[in-house]
Short mmCIF file of C-alpha atoms in Angstrom, two decimals:
data_model
loop_
_atom_site.label_atom_id
_atom_site.label_comp_id
_atom_site.label_asym_id
_atom_site.label_seq_id
_atom_site.Cartn_x
_atom_site.Cartn_y
_atom_site.Cartn_z
CA MET A 196 129.47 33.27 -107.51
CA SER A 197 131.82 36.29 -107.40
CA ILE A 198 132.98 37.68 -104.08
CA ALA A 199 135.67 40.27 -103.92
CA PRO A 200 138.78 39.37 -101.86
CA PRO A 201 140.53 41.83 -99.61
CA SER A 202 142.55 44.48 -101.37
CA SER A 203 145.60 43.58 -103.31
CA GLU A 204 147.70 45.55 -100.82
CA TYR A 205 146.53 43.43 -97.83
CA ILE A 206 147.10 40.08 -99.81
CA THR A 207 150.64 41.45 -100.95
CA ARG A 208 151.42 42.17 -97.32
CA THR A 209 150.27 38.98 -95.81
CA VAL A 210 152.11 37.03 -98.35
CA LYS A 211 155.28 39.01 -97.83
CA ILE A 212 155.34 38.25 -94.18
CA ALA A 213 154.65 34.51 -94.82
CA LEU A 214 157.62 34.33 -97.23
CA GLU A 215 159.92 36.12 -94.96
CA GLU A 216 159.09 33.51 -92.36
CA ASP A 217 159.71 30.56 -94.78
CA VAL A 218 162.29 31.70 -97.29
CA GLY A 219 164.21 34.14 -95.31
CA THR A 220 167.51 34.79 -96.98
CA GLY A 221 166.91 32.16 -99.61
CA ASP A 222 165.79 28.56 -100.13
CA LEU A 223 168.95 26.45 -99.57
CA THR A 224 167.45 23.03 -100.74
CA ALA A 225 166.01 24.49 -104.07
CA GLN A 226 169.76 25.27 -105.01
CA LEU A 227 170.18 21.54 -105.59
CA ILE A 228 168.12 21.90 -108.75
CA PRO A 229 169.98 23.46 -111.84
CA ALA A 230 168.77 27.12 -112.21
CA ASP A 231 167.82 26.75 -115.78
CA ARG A 232 165.43 23.68 -115.14
CA VAL A 233 161.66 24.14 -115.97
CA SER A 234 159.02 22.18 -114.67
CA LYS A 235 155.26 21.51 -114.57
CA ALA A 236 153.22 20.77 -111.43
CA THR A 237 149.59 20.07 -110.34
CA VAL A 238 147.57 20.67 -107.20
CA ILE A 239 144.86 18.39 -106.18
CA THR A 240 142.68 18.05 -103.21
CA ARG A 241 142.70 14.73 -101.45
CA GLU A 242 139.20 15.35 -99.79
CA ASP A 243 136.06 16.98 -100.56
CA ALA A 244 136.17 20.68 -99.74
CA THR A 245 135.11 24.33 -100.48
CA LEU A 246 137.95 26.13 -102.27
CA CYS A 247 139.20 29.38 -101.05
CA GLY A 248 142.58 31.23 -101.36
CA ARG A 249 143.52 31.61 -104.87
CA ALA A 250 144.57 35.19 -104.79
CA TRP A 251 147.17 34.29 -101.94
CA PHE A 252 148.37 31.28 -103.88
CA ASP A 253 148.88 33.43 -106.95
CA GLU A 254 150.63 36.06 -105.04
CA VAL A 255 153.11 33.81 -103.36
CA PHE A 256 154.45 32.91 -106.88
CA ARG A 257 154.25 36.42 -108.18
CA GLN A 258 156.57 37.61 -105.38
CA ILE A 259 159.01 34.63 -105.83
CA ASP A 260 159.10 34.66 -109.58
CA PRO A 261 156.71 36.19 -112.07
CA LYS A 262 157.73 33.67 -114.58
CA VAL A 263 155.71 31.08 -112.85
CA GLN A 264 152.32 30.60 -114.51
CA VAL A 265 149.19 29.24 -112.57
CA THR A 266 146.23 27.97 -114.50
CA TRP A 267 143.19 27.37 -112.36
CA LYS A 268 140.59 24.78 -113.04
CA ALA A 269 138.25 25.77 -109.95
CA ALA A 270 137.20 29.09 -108.47
CA ASP A 271 136.92 30.35 -104.92
CA GLY A 272 133.61 29.14 -103.39
CA ASP A 273 133.55 25.99 -105.63
CA ARG A 274 132.78 22.69 -104.07
CA VAL A 275 135.61 20.33 -105.03
CA ARG A 276 135.74 16.51 -104.70
CA ALA A 277 138.50 14.40 -103.57
CA ASN A 278 141.38 13.86 -106.17
CA GLN A 279 139.95 16.92 -108.25
CA LEU A 280 142.50 19.01 -110.09
CA LEU A 281 142.61 22.49 -108.78
CA CYS A 282 145.41 24.07 -110.74
CA GLU A 283 148.28 23.48 -113.11
CA LEU A 284 151.71 25.31 -112.74
CA SER A 285 154.65 25.80 -115.05
CA GLY A 286 157.91 27.63 -114.50
CA PRO A 287 161.42 27.57 -113.06
CA SER A 288 161.69 24.42 -110.83
CA ARG A 289 163.43 26.23 -108.09
CA SER A 290 160.70 28.90 -107.97
CA LEU A 291 157.96 26.15 -107.94
CA LEU A 292 159.66 24.33 -104.99
CA THR A 293 160.27 27.50 -103.04
CA GLY A 294 156.78 28.59 -103.28
CA GLU A 295 154.99 25.32 -102.71
CA ARG A 296 154.69 25.24 -98.98
CA THR A 297 153.62 28.77 -98.43
CA ALA A 298 151.07 28.79 -101.28
CA LEU A 299 149.52 25.51 -100.00
CA ASN A 300 149.51 27.03 -96.45
CA PHE A 301 147.27 29.75 -97.56
CA LEU A 302 145.05 27.49 -99.78
CA GLN A 303 144.67 24.87 -97.16
CA CYS A 304 143.88 27.29 -94.30
CA LEU A 305 141.32 29.34 -96.17
CA SER A 306 139.69 26.43 -97.81
CA ALA A 307 139.40 24.89 -94.30
CA VAL A 308 137.41 27.99 -93.10
CA ALA A 309 135.19 27.94 -96.29
CA THR A 310 134.64 24.17 -96.09
CA GLU A 311 133.58 24.35 -92.42
CA THR A 312 131.31 27.47 -93.07
CA SER A 313 129.64 25.47 -95.99
CA ARG A 314 128.49 22.76 -93.38
CA TYR A 315 126.98 25.41 -91.15
CA VAL A 316 125.29 27.15 -94.11
CA GLU A 317 123.87 24.00 -95.34
CA THR A 318 122.49 23.11 -92.04
CA LEU A 319 120.57 26.34 -91.94
CA ASN A 320 118.98 25.71 -95.34
CA GLY A 321 115.29 26.42 -95.25
CA THR A 322 115.36 28.72 -92.33
CA GLN A 323 115.64 32.55 -92.23
CA CYS A 324 118.66 32.33 -89.87
CA ARG A 325 122.18 33.26 -91.06
CA VAL A 326 125.49 32.09 -89.66
CA LEU A 327 127.98 34.67 -88.48
CA ASP A 328 131.72 34.65 -87.92
CA THR A 329 133.48 36.38 -84.92
CA ARG A 330 136.74 38.08 -84.12
CA LYS A 331 138.18 34.69 -83.05
CA THR A 332 140.54 34.67 -85.97
CA ILE A 333 144.19 33.84 -86.71
CA PRO A 334 146.19 36.99 -86.06
CA GLY A 335 147.03 38.81 -89.18
CA LEU A 336 144.67 36.83 -91.26
CA ARG A 337 141.27 38.13 -90.19
CA LEU A 338 140.32 39.70 -93.49
CA ALA A 339 141.46 36.60 -95.36
CA GLN A 340 139.52 34.34 -93.10
CA LYS A 341 136.37 36.45 -93.17
CA TYR A 342 136.50 36.44 -96.99
CA ALA A 343 136.59 32.68 -96.78
CA VAL A 344 133.39 32.68 -94.70
CA ARG A 345 131.70 34.88 -97.40
CA CYS A 346 132.89 32.53 -100.07
CA ALA A 347 130.97 29.85 -98.46
CA GLY A 348 127.83 31.76 -98.02
CA GLY A 349 128.36 32.80 -94.39
CA THR A 350 127.96 36.40 -93.11
CA ASN A 351 130.54 38.47 -91.47
CA HIS A 352 130.07 40.08 -88.18
CA ARG A 353 131.95 43.27 -87.47
CA ILE A 354 135.52 43.15 -88.76
CA GLY A 355 137.04 44.56 -85.69
CA LEU A 356 136.54 46.96 -82.72
CA PHE A 357 136.37 50.06 -85.09
CA ASP A 358 133.32 49.24 -87.28
CA ALA A 359 130.52 48.20 -84.90
CA ILE A 360 129.86 48.58 -81.12
CA LEU A 361 129.21 45.32 -79.13
CA VAL A 362 128.44 46.23 -75.53
CA LYS A 363 129.22 43.18 -73.20
CA GLU A 364 128.93 42.42 -69.51
CA ASN A 365 132.08 44.28 -68.45
CA HIS A 366 131.03 47.42 -70.49
CA ILE A 367 127.54 47.32 -68.82
CA ALA A 368 129.20 47.17 -65.34
CA ALA A 369 131.56 49.84 -66.01
CA ALA A 370 128.89 52.22 -67.44
CA GLY A 371 126.31 51.44 -64.73
CA SER A 372 123.50 50.06 -66.91
CA ILE A 373 122.52 48.87 -70.33
CA ALA A 374 120.78 52.22 -70.90
CA ALA A 375 123.71 54.21 -69.89
CA ALA A 376 126.14 52.01 -72.10
CA VAL A 377 123.89 52.50 -75.19
CA THR A 378 123.66 56.33 -74.53
CA GLU A 379 127.33 56.60 -74.62
CA ALA A 380 127.66 54.19 -77.53
CA ARG A 381 125.46 56.47 -79.70
CA LYS A 382 127.74 59.52 -78.66
CA VAL A 383 130.80 57.55 -79.77
CA ASN A 384 129.56 56.88 -83.09
CA SER A 385 126.03 57.28 -84.15
CA LYS A 386 126.48 55.61 -87.56
CA VAL A 387 127.62 52.13 -86.74
CA MET A 388 125.56 49.20 -85.46
CA VAL A 389 125.08 49.08 -81.62
CA GLU A 390 124.69 45.63 -80.20
CA VAL A 391 124.18 44.49 -76.60
CA GLU A 392 124.95 41.13 -75.17
CA VAL A 393 122.35 40.00 -72.60
CA GLU A 394 122.43 36.99 -70.28
CA ASN A 395 118.65 36.78 -69.33
CA LEU A 396 115.20 37.99 -70.20
CA ASP A 397 115.29 40.93 -67.87
CA GLU A 398 118.45 42.36 -69.66
CA LEU A 399 116.75 41.67 -73.05
CA ARG A 400 113.88 44.00 -72.08
CA GLN A 401 116.44 46.56 -70.96
CA ALA A 402 118.23 46.22 -74.31
CA LEU A 403 114.87 46.64 -76.30
CA ALA A 404 113.98 49.64 -74.23
CA ALA A 405 117.24 51.15 -75.20
CA LYS A 406 116.58 50.86 -78.83
CA VAL A 407 119.72 48.92 -79.79
CA ASP A 408 120.12 47.64 -83.32
CA ARG A 409 120.86 43.98 -82.41
CA ILE A 410 120.80 41.94 -79.27
CA LEU A 411 123.06 39.12 -78.52
CA ILE A 412 121.53 36.47 -76.51
CA ASP A 413 124.36 34.50 -74.84
CA ASN A 414 124.02 30.89 -73.64
CA PHE A 415 120.17 30.90 -73.52
CA SER A 416 118.25 27.59 -73.65
CA ASN A 417 116.20 26.95 -76.67
CA GLU A 418 113.01 27.72 -74.68
CA ASP A 419 114.45 31.00 -73.38
CA MET A 420 115.37 31.84 -77.01
CA LYS A 421 111.78 31.24 -78.21
CA THR A 422 110.54 33.43 -75.40
CA ALA A 423 113.30 36.09 -76.29
CA VAL A 424 112.01 35.90 -79.97
CA ARG A 425 108.30 36.39 -78.99
CA ILE A 426 109.24 39.29 -76.70
CA THR A 427 111.34 41.03 -79.34
CA ARG A 428 108.84 40.56 -82.14
CA SER A 429 105.99 42.06 -80.03
CA HIS A 430 107.96 45.10 -78.80
CA GLU A 431 107.03 48.38 -79.69
CA ASN A 432 110.76 49.09 -80.88
CA LYS A 433 110.49 47.15 -84.09
CA GLY A 434 113.12 45.63 -86.22
CA ILE A 435 115.65 44.75 -83.60
CA GLU A 436 117.67 41.76 -84.53
CA LEU A 437 118.52 38.73 -82.38
CA GLU A 438 121.79 36.95 -82.43
CA ALA A 439 122.35 33.66 -80.50
CA SER A 440 125.79 32.61 -79.44
CA GLY A 441 127.45 30.19 -76.97
CA ASN A 442 128.81 26.79 -77.67
CA MET A 443 127.14 26.47 -81.01
CA SER A 444 127.86 23.20 -83.03
CA LEU A 445 126.47 21.54 -86.08
CA GLU A 446 124.40 19.21 -83.98
CA THR A 447 122.61 22.11 -82.14
CA LEU A 448 122.49 24.66 -84.93
CA ARG A 449 119.27 23.72 -86.49
CA SER A 450 117.15 23.65 -83.38
CA VAL A 451 118.55 27.09 -82.49
CA ALA A 452 117.58 28.50 -85.94
CA GLU A 453 114.25 27.15 -85.50
CA THR A 454 113.62 29.32 -82.43
CA GLY A 455 113.33 32.18 -84.76
CA VAL A 456 116.62 34.03 -84.09
CA ASP A 457 117.99 36.06 -87.00
CA TYR A 458 121.79 35.26 -86.59
CA ILE A 459 123.80 32.63 -84.94
CA SER A 460 127.43 33.35 -84.25
CA VAL A 461 129.95 30.47 -84.40
CA GLY A 462 133.61 31.22 -83.38
CA GLY A 463 134.66 27.79 -84.55
CA LEU A 464 134.31 28.76 -88.24
CA THR A 465 137.71 30.66 -87.92
CA LYS A 466 139.13 29.28 -84.59
CA HIS A 467 138.97 25.60 -85.11
CA VAL A 468 140.70 25.36 -88.37
CA ARG A 469 141.73 21.88 -89.68
CA ALA A 470 143.65 22.41 -92.96
CA VAL A 471 142.18 20.81 -96.01
CA ASP A 472 144.48 18.05 -97.37
CA LEU A 473 146.08 19.35 -100.56
CA SER A 474 148.88 17.94 -102.66
CA MET A 475 151.32 19.46 -105.24
CA ARG A 476 153.12 17.07 -107.45
CA PHE A 477 155.65 17.72 -110.20
CA ALA A 478 154.68 16.29 -113.52
#
């Protein structure tokens, strides 16, 4: 699998900010080590995971000291097992120590997103439904987290407020109706996806009549979702997609997918991040 990460400019910028936070004016503790000392190190995972974040890990050491060499034994998107070797490093000891925490922070965080996404994707195996991420991301790391979702087989929803239109309850109230909101949305940008969030079957029918691209059915019961699917599939405006959301979990995911919806959006993929346990040790 080969999935392109965000641009090198984005990766450079996010790493620069992270290093400014951690290193600041210099690593005082690393100065305990002689400047000319060279070391080797390894990174392993202490638990099963889906790896993600190599480009950020590499960029940390590139910015600190280009003399550090990193040799990877696994790729982004690979399933790795507890105690598996992920990479080997060599270079100035001070540089390895200075970059250790920041590099691992990126790798742990993005691998966590990929690992959680993998669980959701596996749960949907055999269905036509796909898992979507949301905008509930760590500020400043949205593109990184959405890349991690893709590495694990998940699907990105809109990146931000600029590349799709999602009409929610307050937009509808301000515009006056679903039809009015969608009409204005098409005027704003006729080239992007227009999606409307609905809370009941009557609003679903209004959204179908408005010829939206996708309908977000929020907090529907499974029975109401089945009804929504039946109504949508038989409607004269063909091809409108259905996305389910609202307190989705691994335990409920499969039954929701089996109602026939096209997508299930899960904020927890990027919001409820528990870092993968990684360890860097000097040889």
